[in-house]
Amino acid sequence: YEIWKNHVGDIFDGIDWDLEGHDNLDSPTNTFSVECLNLMGDISRLAKEDGYIIGMPPPQSYFDLGRSSFSRSVNLSEPDRQWHSDFHYFGSNVYAYLFSRYGSYIDFVSVQLYESYSRAAMSIHHDKVLPEDYLKTFITSYNENKGQWYVDYEQDKTLQYSSRTVELPLSKLVIGLANGWAINEGEKVMFFSSKQIRSAYHQMLEAGMTPRGFMFWVIGEEGNNGIEYARELASILKPREVTNSALHPAATSDL
């Protein structure tokens, strides 16, 4: 941490932990080591104590509200899945461990609904849920459950962490989106139009159940397929009163 702080600490406002798996299915880095996870957490603690902003953008399966299973591996398949059960790059709540143990040092969690063949994509493309309805249900589920779900960490004895309830307050939930490039990916990557986002967000605003904000991947693709998320998301979020803009990322791009 001291090396990072001394070299670039005056350049960046904080850290966004975006560690995922490897394209090679058999790579050992498709399993997070306990040492790696705890190093991420310890650096988060030190950086937060020094005033930096800490975020993390897990793919949806890495931070899976409502599922109790846990694994440090992120090259998993889901054989019982009714849609793309042959996909081998799902996780199972590995980032839920980080937030459970180090959540007081993490300012926001940007859940990637654009994970390949994500639960969001399955609900919309396979189960035929309207995109705006999925967004509302996703946000509402955090509010109604107070962002709480039970994770069985004891499935991994090496972790030495007891099974428990994870709690992510709505004030730390950021919705992770993919901008125009996702349209070219078909059903693999979920794309939400600004109209769908606006419809869901304004209904959540009226109900007093807004998430902390939105993020998108990636700024270099702005304008692709005519999608300008930075401008569009800012317009959607404009009615909201932001009380602490320095620590309140309303619309950001994960660079």
PDB file of C-alpha atoms in Angstrom:
ATOM      1  CA  TYR A   1       0.000   0.000   0.000  1.00  0.00           C
ATOM      2  CA  GLU A   2       2.788   2.425   0.861  1.00  0.00           C
ATOM      3  CA  ILE A   3       4.411   1.825  -2.540  1.00  0.00           C
ATOM      4  CA  TRP A   4       1.103   2.583  -4.300  1.00  0.00           C
ATOM      5  CA  LYS A   5       0.491   5.654  -2.145  1.00  0.00           C
ATOM      6  CA  ASN A   6       3.979   7.074  -2.638  1.00  0.00           C
ATOM      7  CA  HIS A   7       4.011   6.554  -6.406  1.00  0.00           C
ATOM      8  CA  VAL A   8       0.464   7.389  -7.499  1.00  0.00           C
ATOM      9  CA  GLY A   9      -1.479   8.334  -4.372  1.00  0.00           C
ATOM     10  CA  ASP A  10      -1.530  11.984  -5.424  1.00  0.00           C
ATOM     11  CA  ILE A  11      -2.960  11.080  -8.864  1.00  0.00           C
ATOM     12  CA  PHE A  12      -5.910   8.871  -7.995  1.00  0.00           C
ATOM     13  CA  ASP A  13      -8.901   9.498  -5.732  1.00  0.00           C
ATOM     14  CA  GLY A  14      -8.988   5.866  -4.692  1.00  0.00           C
ATOM     15  CA  ILE A  15      -9.093   2.228  -5.752  1.00  0.00           C
ATOM     16  CA  ASP A  16     -11.703   0.249  -7.683  1.00  0.00           C
ATOM     17  CA  TRP A  17     -11.040  -3.475  -7.250  1.00  0.00           C
ATOM     18  CA  ASP A  18     -11.750  -5.064 -10.637  1.00  0.00           C
ATOM     19  CA  LEU A  19     -10.011  -8.435 -10.337  1.00  0.00           C
ATOM     20  CA  GLU A  20     -11.639 -11.210 -12.342  1.00  0.00           C
ATOM     21  CA  GLY A  21     -10.655 -14.545 -13.890  1.00  0.00           C
ATOM     22  CA  HIS A  22      -8.388 -15.608 -16.770  1.00  0.00           C
ATOM     23  CA  ASP A  23      -9.418 -16.416 -20.348  1.00  0.00           C
ATOM     24  CA  ASN A  24      -7.598 -19.743 -20.032  1.00  0.00           C
ATOM     25  CA  LEU A  25     -10.117 -21.948 -18.237  1.00  0.00           C
ATOM     26  CA  ASP A  26      -7.353 -23.981 -16.559  1.00  0.00           C
ATOM     27  CA  SER A  27      -5.327 -21.015 -15.318  1.00  0.00           C
ATOM     28  CA  PRO A  28      -4.626 -21.125 -11.570  1.00  0.00           C
ATOM     29  CA  THR A  29      -5.582 -17.457 -11.395  1.00  0.00           C
ATOM     30  CA  ASN A  30      -9.204 -18.476 -11.922  1.00  0.00           C
ATOM     31  CA  THR A  31      -9.224 -19.134  -8.195  1.00  0.00           C
ATOM     32  CA  PHE A  32      -8.652 -16.226  -5.831  1.00  0.00           C
ATOM     33  CA  SER A  33      -6.157 -17.107  -3.133  1.00  0.00           C
ATOM     34  CA  VAL A  34      -7.101 -16.295   0.435  1.00  0.00           C
ATOM     35  CA  GLU A  35      -3.966 -14.151   0.578  1.00  0.00           C
ATOM     36  CA  CYS A  36      -5.099 -12.133  -2.442  1.00  0.00           C
ATOM     37  CA  LEU A  37      -8.561 -11.497  -1.015  1.00  0.00           C
ATOM     38  CA  ASN A  38      -7.221 -10.422   2.363  1.00  0.00           C
ATOM     39  CA  LEU A  39      -4.586  -8.221   0.726  1.00  0.00           C
ATOM     40  CA  MET A  40      -7.353  -6.448  -1.196  1.00  0.00           C
ATOM     41  CA  GLY A  41      -9.217  -5.969   2.058  1.00  0.00           C
ATOM     42  CA  ASP A  42      -6.208  -4.779   4.038  1.00  0.00           C
ATOM     43  CA  ILE A  43      -5.206  -2.271   1.351  1.00  0.00           C
ATOM     44  CA  SER A  44      -8.821  -1.055   1.296  1.00  0.00           C
ATOM     45  CA  ARG A  45      -8.652  -0.465   5.044  1.00  0.00           C
ATOM     46  CA  LEU A  46      -5.382   1.451   4.868  1.00  0.00           C
ATOM     47  CA  ALA A  47      -6.502   3.529   1.894  1.00  0.00           C
ATOM     48  CA  LYS A  48      -9.872   4.338   3.456  1.00  0.00           C
ATOM     49  CA  GLU A  49      -8.174   5.438   6.677  1.00  0.00           C
ATOM     50  CA  ASP A  50      -6.092   7.810   4.528  1.00  0.00           C
ATOM     51  CA  GLY A  51      -9.212   9.300   2.956  1.00  0.00           C
ATOM     52  CA  TYR A  52      -9.295   7.487  -0.379  1.00  0.00           C
ATOM     53  CA  ILE A  53     -12.508   6.253  -2.013  1.00  0.00           C
ATOM     54  CA  ILE A  54     -12.814   2.471  -2.328  1.00  0.00           C
ATOM     55  CA  GLY A  55     -15.101   0.653  -4.744  1.00  0.00           C
ATOM     56  CA  MET A  56     -15.407  -2.728  -6.364  1.00  0.00           C
ATOM     57  CA  PRO A  57     -17.287  -3.794  -9.536  1.00  0.00           C
ATOM     58  CA  PRO A  58     -17.983  -7.537  -9.235  1.00  0.00           C
ATOM     59  CA  PRO A  59     -19.699  -9.452 -12.023  1.00  0.00           C
ATOM     60  CA  GLN A  60     -23.203 -10.345 -10.886  1.00  0.00           C
ATOM     61  CA  SER A  61     -22.318 -13.947 -10.010  1.00  0.00           C
ATOM     62  CA  TYR A  62     -19.384 -12.786  -7.865  1.00  0.00           C
ATOM     63  CA  PHE A  63     -21.799 -10.854  -5.618  1.00  0.00           C
ATOM     64  CA  ASP A  64     -25.011 -12.804  -5.932  1.00  0.00           C
ATOM     65  CA  LEU A  65     -27.877 -11.572  -3.782  1.00  0.00           C
ATOM     66  CA  GLY A  66     -30.135 -14.445  -2.772  1.00  0.00           C
ATOM     67  CA  ARG A  67     -27.645 -17.282  -3.376  1.00  0.00           C
ATOM     68  CA  SER A  68     -25.915 -18.865  -0.408  1.00  0.00           C
ATOM     69  CA  SER A  69     -23.212 -20.809  -2.244  1.00  0.00           C
ATOM     70  CA  PHE A  70     -19.591 -19.677  -2.004  1.00  0.00           C
ATOM     71  CA  SER A  71     -16.424 -20.402  -3.942  1.00  0.00           C
ATOM     72  CA  ARG A  72     -13.164 -18.584  -4.540  1.00  0.00           C
ATOM     73  CA  SER A  73     -13.135 -19.974  -8.097  1.00  0.00           C
ATOM     74  CA  VAL A  74     -14.477 -17.962 -11.020  1.00  0.00           C
ATOM     75  CA  ASN A  75     -14.403 -20.608 -13.760  1.00  0.00           C
ATOM     76  CA  LEU A  76     -17.613 -22.283 -12.655  1.00  0.00           C
ATOM     77  CA  SER A  77     -20.570 -23.528 -14.653  1.00  0.00           C
ATOM     78  CA  GLU A  78     -24.161 -23.940 -13.488  1.00  0.00           C
ATOM     79  CA  PRO A  79     -25.384 -27.297 -14.860  1.00  0.00           C
ATOM     80  CA  ASP A  80     -28.938 -26.783 -13.591  1.00  0.00           C
ATOM     81  CA  ARG A  81     -29.273 -23.474 -15.382  1.00  0.00           C
ATOM     82  CA  GLN A  82     -31.942 -23.401 -18.078  1.00  0.00           C
ATOM     83  CA  TRP A  83     -29.970 -20.967 -20.240  1.00  0.00           C
ATOM     84  CA  HIS A  84     -26.307 -21.275 -21.274  1.00  0.00           C
ATOM     85  CA  SER A  85     -25.505 -23.880 -18.647  1.00  0.00           C
ATOM     86  CA  ASP A  86     -22.333 -24.659 -20.626  1.00  0.00           C
ATOM     87  CA  PHE A  87     -20.731 -21.289 -19.799  1.00  0.00           C
ATOM     88  CA  HIS A  88     -17.667 -21.801 -17.563  1.00  0.00           C
ATOM     89  CA  TYR A  89     -16.819 -18.392 -16.182  1.00  0.00           C
ATOM     90  CA  PHE A  90     -19.317 -17.776 -13.413  1.00  0.00           C
ATOM     91  CA  GLY A  91     -18.277 -17.007  -9.855  1.00  0.00           C
ATOM     92  CA  SER A  92     -20.042 -17.757  -6.602  1.00  0.00           C
ATOM     93  CA  ASN A  93     -20.030 -14.843  -4.159  1.00  0.00           C
ATOM     94  CA  VAL A  94     -16.256 -14.412  -3.934  1.00  0.00           C
ATOM     95  CA  TYR A  95     -16.665 -10.622  -3.632  1.00  0.00           C
ATOM     96  CA  ALA A  96     -19.333 -11.129  -0.973  1.00  0.00           C
ATOM     97  CA  TYR A  97     -16.496 -12.284   1.293  1.00  0.00           C
ATOM     98  CA  LEU A  98     -14.624  -9.041   0.690  1.00  0.00           C
ATOM     99  CA  PHE A  99     -17.648  -6.939   1.502  1.00  0.00           C
ATOM    100  CA  SER A 100     -18.656  -9.063   4.487  1.00  0.00           C
ATOM    101  CA  ARG A 101     -15.231  -8.775   6.095  1.00  0.00           C
ATOM    102  CA  TYR A 102     -14.107  -5.346   4.886  1.00  0.00           C
ATOM    103  CA  GLY A 103     -17.374  -3.598   3.992  1.00  0.00           C
ATOM    104  CA  SER A 104     -16.871  -0.711   6.387  1.00  0.00           C
ATOM    105  CA  TYR A 105     -13.912   0.362   4.217  1.00  0.00           C
ATOM    106  CA  ILE A 106     -15.742   0.007   0.885  1.00  0.00           C
ATOM    107  CA  ASP A 107     -17.764   3.006  -0.312  1.00  0.00           C
ATOM    108  CA  PHE A 108     -19.732   1.381  -3.134  1.00  0.00           C
ATOM    109  CA  VAL A 109     -20.259  -1.889  -4.989  1.00  0.00           C
ATOM    110  CA  SER A 110     -20.941  -1.700  -8.743  1.00  0.00           C
ATOM    111  CA  VAL A 111     -22.690  -4.966  -9.599  1.00  0.00           C
ATOM    112  CA  GLN A 112     -22.000  -5.817 -13.251  1.00  0.00           C
ATOM    113  CA  LEU A 113     -25.332  -6.708 -14.819  1.00  0.00           C
ATOM    114  CA  TYR A 114     -23.343  -6.985 -18.070  1.00  0.00           C
ATOM    115  CA  GLU A 115     -21.459 -10.088 -16.950  1.00  0.00           C
ATOM    116  CA  SER A 116     -21.513 -12.626 -19.788  1.00  0.00           C
ATOM    117  CA  TYR A 117     -24.811 -14.548 -19.631  1.00  0.00           C
ATOM    118  CA  SER A 118     -25.608 -12.853 -16.335  1.00  0.00           C
ATOM    119  CA  ARG A 119     -28.717 -13.484 -14.263  1.00  0.00           C
ATOM    120  CA  ALA A 120     -29.983 -10.188 -15.603  1.00  0.00           C
ATOM    121  CA  ALA A 121     -29.520 -11.363 -19.194  1.00  0.00           C
ATOM    122  CA  MET A 122     -31.145 -14.716 -18.422  1.00  0.00           C
ATOM    123  CA  SER A 123     -34.184 -13.089 -16.819  1.00  0.00           C
ATOM    124  CA  ILE A 124     -34.659 -10.764 -19.778  1.00  0.00           C
ATOM    125  CA  HIS A 125     -33.715 -12.946 -22.755  1.00  0.00           C
ATOM    126  CA  HIS A 126     -34.853 -16.348 -21.477  1.00  0.00           C
ATOM    127  CA  ASP A 127     -37.607 -15.548 -18.965  1.00  0.00           C
ATOM    128  CA  LYS A 128     -38.882 -12.590 -21.021  1.00  0.00           C
ATOM    129  CA  VAL A 129     -38.893 -10.089 -18.159  1.00  0.00           C
ATOM    130  CA  LEU A 130     -39.020  -6.502 -19.416  1.00  0.00           C
ATOM    131  CA  PRO A 131     -35.627  -4.785 -18.905  1.00  0.00           C
ATOM    132  CA  GLU A 132     -37.108  -1.888 -16.919  1.00  0.00           C
ATOM    133  CA  ASP A 133     -39.021  -4.354 -14.732  1.00  0.00           C
ATOM    134  CA  TYR A 134     -35.837  -6.316 -14.078  1.00  0.00           C
ATOM    135  CA  LEU A 135     -34.034  -3.165 -12.950  1.00  0.00           C
ATOM    136  CA  LYS A 136     -36.898  -2.276 -10.625  1.00  0.00           C
ATOM    137  CA  THR A 137     -37.019  -5.788  -9.181  1.00  0.00           C
ATOM    138  CA  PHE A 138     -33.241  -5.893  -8.746  1.00  0.00           C
ATOM    139  CA  ILE A 139     -33.199  -2.609  -6.842  1.00  0.00           C
ATOM    140  CA  THR A 140     -36.354  -3.405  -4.898  1.00  0.00           C
ATOM    141  CA  SER A 141     -34.927  -6.739  -3.748  1.00  0.00           C
ATOM    142  CA  TYR A 142     -32.028  -4.938  -2.091  1.00  0.00           C
ATOM    143  CA  ASN A 143     -34.391  -2.499  -0.416  1.00  0.00           C
ATOM    144  CA  GLU A 144     -36.894  -5.099   0.794  1.00  0.00           C
ATOM    145  CA  ASN A 145     -34.202  -7.455   2.062  1.00  0.00           C
ATOM    146  CA  LYS A 146     -32.164  -4.548   3.427  1.00  0.00           C
ATOM    147  CA  GLY A 147     -29.434  -5.836   1.140  1.00  0.00           C
ATOM    148  CA  GLN A 148     -29.094  -8.932   3.303  1.00  0.00           C
ATOM    149  CA  TRP A 149     -28.472 -12.525   2.267  1.00  0.00           C
ATOM    150  CA  TYR A 150     -26.818 -15.533   3.845  1.00  0.00           C
ATOM    151  CA  VAL A 151     -23.584 -16.889   2.397  1.00  0.00           C
ATOM    152  CA  ASP A 152     -22.170 -20.280   3.378  1.00  0.00           C
ATOM    153  CA  TYR A 153     -18.489 -19.396   3.603  1.00  0.00           C
ATOM    154  CA  GLU A 154     -17.807 -22.634   5.443  1.00  0.00           C
ATOM    155  CA  GLN A 155     -18.027 -24.450   2.105  1.00  0.00           C
ATOM    156  CA  ASP A 156     -14.420 -23.275   1.788  1.00  0.00           C
ATOM    157  CA  LYS A 157     -12.472 -24.522   4.830  1.00  0.00           C
ATOM    158  CA  THR A 158      -9.309 -22.743   3.697  1.00  0.00           C
ATOM    159  CA  LEU A 159     -11.009 -19.386   4.105  1.00  0.00           C
ATOM    160  CA  GLN A 160     -11.486 -19.894   7.856  1.00  0.00           C
ATOM    161  CA  TYR A 161     -14.487 -17.578   7.902  1.00  0.00           C
ATOM    162  CA  SER A 162     -17.818 -18.539   9.428  1.00  0.00           C
ATOM    163  CA  SER A 163     -21.014 -18.542   7.374  1.00  0.00           C
ATOM    164  CA  ARG A 164     -23.072 -15.405   7.937  1.00  0.00           C
ATOM    165  CA  THR A 165     -25.421 -12.801   6.523  1.00  0.00           C
ATOM    166  CA  VAL A 166     -23.985 -10.201   4.149  1.00  0.00           C
ATOM    167  CA  GLU A 167     -25.547  -6.747   4.156  1.00  0.00           C
ATOM    168  CA  LEU A 168     -25.165  -4.195   1.365  1.00  0.00           C
ATOM    169  CA  PRO A 169     -27.157  -1.024   2.062  1.00  0.00           C
ATOM    170  CA  LEU A 170     -28.914   0.539  -0.911  1.00  0.00           C
ATOM    171  CA  SER A 171     -26.748   3.619  -0.358  1.00  0.00           C
ATOM    172  CA  LYS A 172     -23.706   1.580  -1.479  1.00  0.00           C
ATOM    173  CA  LEU A 173     -25.316  -0.173  -4.457  1.00  0.00           C
ATOM    174  CA  VAL A 174     -24.247   1.019  -7.908  1.00  0.00           C
ATOM    175  CA  ILE A 175     -25.821  -0.542 -11.001  1.00  0.00           C
ATOM    176  CA  GLY A 176     -23.158  -1.706 -13.462  1.00  0.00           C
ATOM    177  CA  LEU A 177     -24.089  -1.268 -17.139  1.00  0.00           C
ATOM    178  CA  ALA A 178     -22.472  -1.751 -20.545  1.00  0.00           C
ATOM    179  CA  ASN A 179     -22.714   1.025 -23.124  1.00  0.00           C
ATOM    180  CA  GLY A 180     -23.047   0.755 -26.912  1.00  0.00           C
ATOM    181  CA  TRP A 181     -20.510  -2.042 -27.494  1.00  0.00           C
ATOM    182  CA  ALA A 182     -22.849  -4.479 -25.732  1.00  0.00           C
ATOM    183  CA  ILE A 183     -25.404  -4.208 -28.547  1.00  0.00           C
ATOM    184  CA  ASN A 184     -22.942  -6.048 -30.813  1.00  0.00           C
ATOM    185  CA  GLU A 185     -22.733  -8.954 -28.343  1.00  0.00           C
ATOM    186  CA  GLY A 186     -26.341 -10.099 -28.701  1.00  0.00           C
ATOM    187  CA  GLU A 187     -27.757 -12.038 -25.760  1.00  0.00           C
ATOM    188  CA  LYS A 188     -24.324 -12.618 -24.211  1.00  0.00           C
ATOM    189  CA  VAL A 189     -24.059  -9.116 -22.749  1.00  0.00           C
ATOM    190  CA  MET A 190     -27.099  -7.297 -21.416  1.00  0.00           C
ATOM    191  CA  PHE A 191     -27.689  -3.787 -22.735  1.00  0.00           C
ATOM    192  CA  PHE A 192     -30.226  -1.440 -21.147  1.00  0.00           C
ATOM    193  CA  SER A 193     -31.421   1.528 -23.158  1.00  0.00           C
ATOM    194  CA  SER A 194     -31.552   4.958 -21.539  1.00  0.00           C
ATOM    195  CA  LYS A 195     -35.347   4.842 -21.891  1.00  0.00           C
ATOM    196  CA  GLN A 196     -35.515   1.621 -19.869  1.00  0.00           C
ATOM    197  CA  ILE A 197     -33.122   2.964 -17.241  1.00  0.00           C
ATOM    198  CA  ARG A 198     -35.040   6.229 -16.964  1.00  0.00           C
ATOM    199  CA  SER A 199     -38.368   4.427 -16.528  1.00  0.00           C
ATOM    200  CA  ALA A 200     -37.028   2.179 -13.766  1.00  0.00           C
ATOM    201  CA  TYR A 201     -35.052   4.894 -12.005  1.00  0.00           C
ATOM    202  CA  HIS A 202     -37.868   7.432 -11.866  1.00  0.00           C
ATOM    203  CA  GLN A 203     -40.251   4.853 -10.422  1.00  0.00           C
ATOM    204  CA  MET A 204     -37.636   3.969  -7.808  1.00  0.00           C
ATOM    205  CA  LEU A 205     -37.124   7.681  -7.141  1.00  0.00           C
ATOM    206  CA  GLU A 206     -40.825   8.157  -6.476  1.00  0.00           C
ATOM    207  CA  ALA A 207     -40.799   5.132  -4.161  1.00  0.00           C
ATOM    208  CA  GLY A 208     -37.750   6.415  -2.280  1.00  0.00           C
ATOM    209  CA  MET A 209     -35.665   3.376  -3.256  1.00  0.00           C
ATOM    210  CA  THR A 210     -32.870   4.731  -5.433  1.00  0.00           C
ATOM    211  CA  PRO A 211     -29.452   3.062  -5.568  1.00  0.00           C
ATOM    212  CA  ARG A 212     -26.333   5.108  -5.116  1.00  0.00           C
ATOM    213  CA  GLY A 213     -25.980   5.474  -8.854  1.00  0.00           C
ATOM    214  CA  PHE A 214     -24.851   3.875 -12.110  1.00  0.00           C
ATOM    215  CA  MET A 215     -21.542   3.027 -13.710  1.00  0.00           C
ATOM    216  CA  PHE A 216     -20.719   1.794 -17.172  1.00  0.00           C
ATOM    217  CA  TRP A 217     -17.972   0.034 -19.070  1.00  0.00           C
ATOM    218  CA  VAL A 218     -16.353   1.690 -20.935  1.00  0.00           C
ATOM    219  CA  ILE A 219     -15.693   5.375 -21.688  1.00  0.00           C
ATOM    220  CA  GLY A 220     -13.695   4.517 -24.827  1.00  0.00           C
ATOM    221  CA  GLU A 221     -16.846   3.072 -26.408  1.00  0.00           C
ATOM    222  CA  GLU A 222     -18.959   6.224 -25.968  1.00  0.00           C
ATOM    223  CA  GLY A 223     -20.754   6.917 -29.235  1.00  0.00           C
ATOM    224  CA  ASN A 224     -20.673   3.273 -30.350  1.00  0.00           C
ATOM    225  CA  ASN A 225     -24.057   2.454 -31.904  1.00  0.00           C
ATOM    226  CA  GLY A 226     -25.094   6.011 -31.084  1.00  0.00           C
ATOM    227  CA  ILE A 227     -25.080   5.409 -27.315  1.00  0.00           C
ATOM    228  CA  GLU A 228     -23.813   8.272 -25.155  1.00  0.00           C
ATOM    229  CA  TYR A 229     -24.220   6.890 -21.652  1.00  0.00           C
ATOM    230  CA  ALA A 230     -22.297   9.640 -19.834  1.00  0.00           C
ATOM    231  CA  ARG A 231     -24.699  12.290 -21.064  1.00  0.00           C
ATOM    232  CA  GLU A 232     -27.794  10.087 -20.875  1.00  0.00           C
ATOM    233  CA  LEU A 233     -27.188   8.809 -17.330  1.00  0.00           C
ATOM    234  CA  ALA A 234     -26.386  12.320 -16.117  1.00  0.00           C
ATOM    235  CA  SER A 235     -29.718  13.458 -17.544  1.00  0.00           C
ATOM    236  CA  ILE A 236     -31.561  10.611 -15.812  1.00  0.00           C
ATOM    237  CA  LEU A 237     -29.928  11.317 -12.459  1.00  0.00           C
ATOM    238  CA  LYS A 238     -30.261  15.102 -12.708  1.00  0.00           C
ATOM    239  CA  PRO A 239     -33.465  15.389 -10.614  1.00  0.00           C
ATOM    240  CA  ARG A 240     -31.792  13.750  -7.645  1.00  0.00           C
ATOM    241  CA  GLU A 241     -30.346  15.936  -4.919  1.00  0.00           C
ATOM    242  CA  VAL A 242     -26.774  14.888  -4.230  1.00  0.00           C
ATOM    243  CA  THR A 243     -25.654  15.758  -0.719  1.00  0.00           C
ATOM    244  CA  ASN A 244     -22.015  14.668  -0.952  1.00  0.00           C
ATOM    245  CA  SER A 245     -20.797  14.620  -4.531  1.00  0.00           C
ATOM    246  CA  ALA A 246     -17.213  13.802  -3.594  1.00  0.00           C
ATOM    247  CA  LEU A 247     -18.239  10.426  -2.192  1.00  0.00           C
ATOM    248  CA  HIS A 248     -21.416   9.930  -4.214  1.00  0.00           C
ATOM    249  CA  PRO A 249     -20.607   8.560  -7.708  1.00  0.00           C
ATOM    250  CA  ALA A 250     -23.897   9.118  -9.499  1.00  0.00           C
ATOM    251  CA  ALA A 251     -22.815   8.243 -13.024  1.00  0.00           C
ATOM    252  CA  THR A 252     -19.318   7.006 -13.668  1.00  0.00           C
ATOM    253  CA  SER A 253     -17.404   4.993 -16.214  1.00  0.00           C
ATOM    254  CA  ASP A 254     -15.267   2.106 -15.075  1.00  0.00           C
ATOM    255  CA  LEU A 255     -12.123   2.913 -17.060  1.00  0.00           C
TER     256      LEU A 255
END
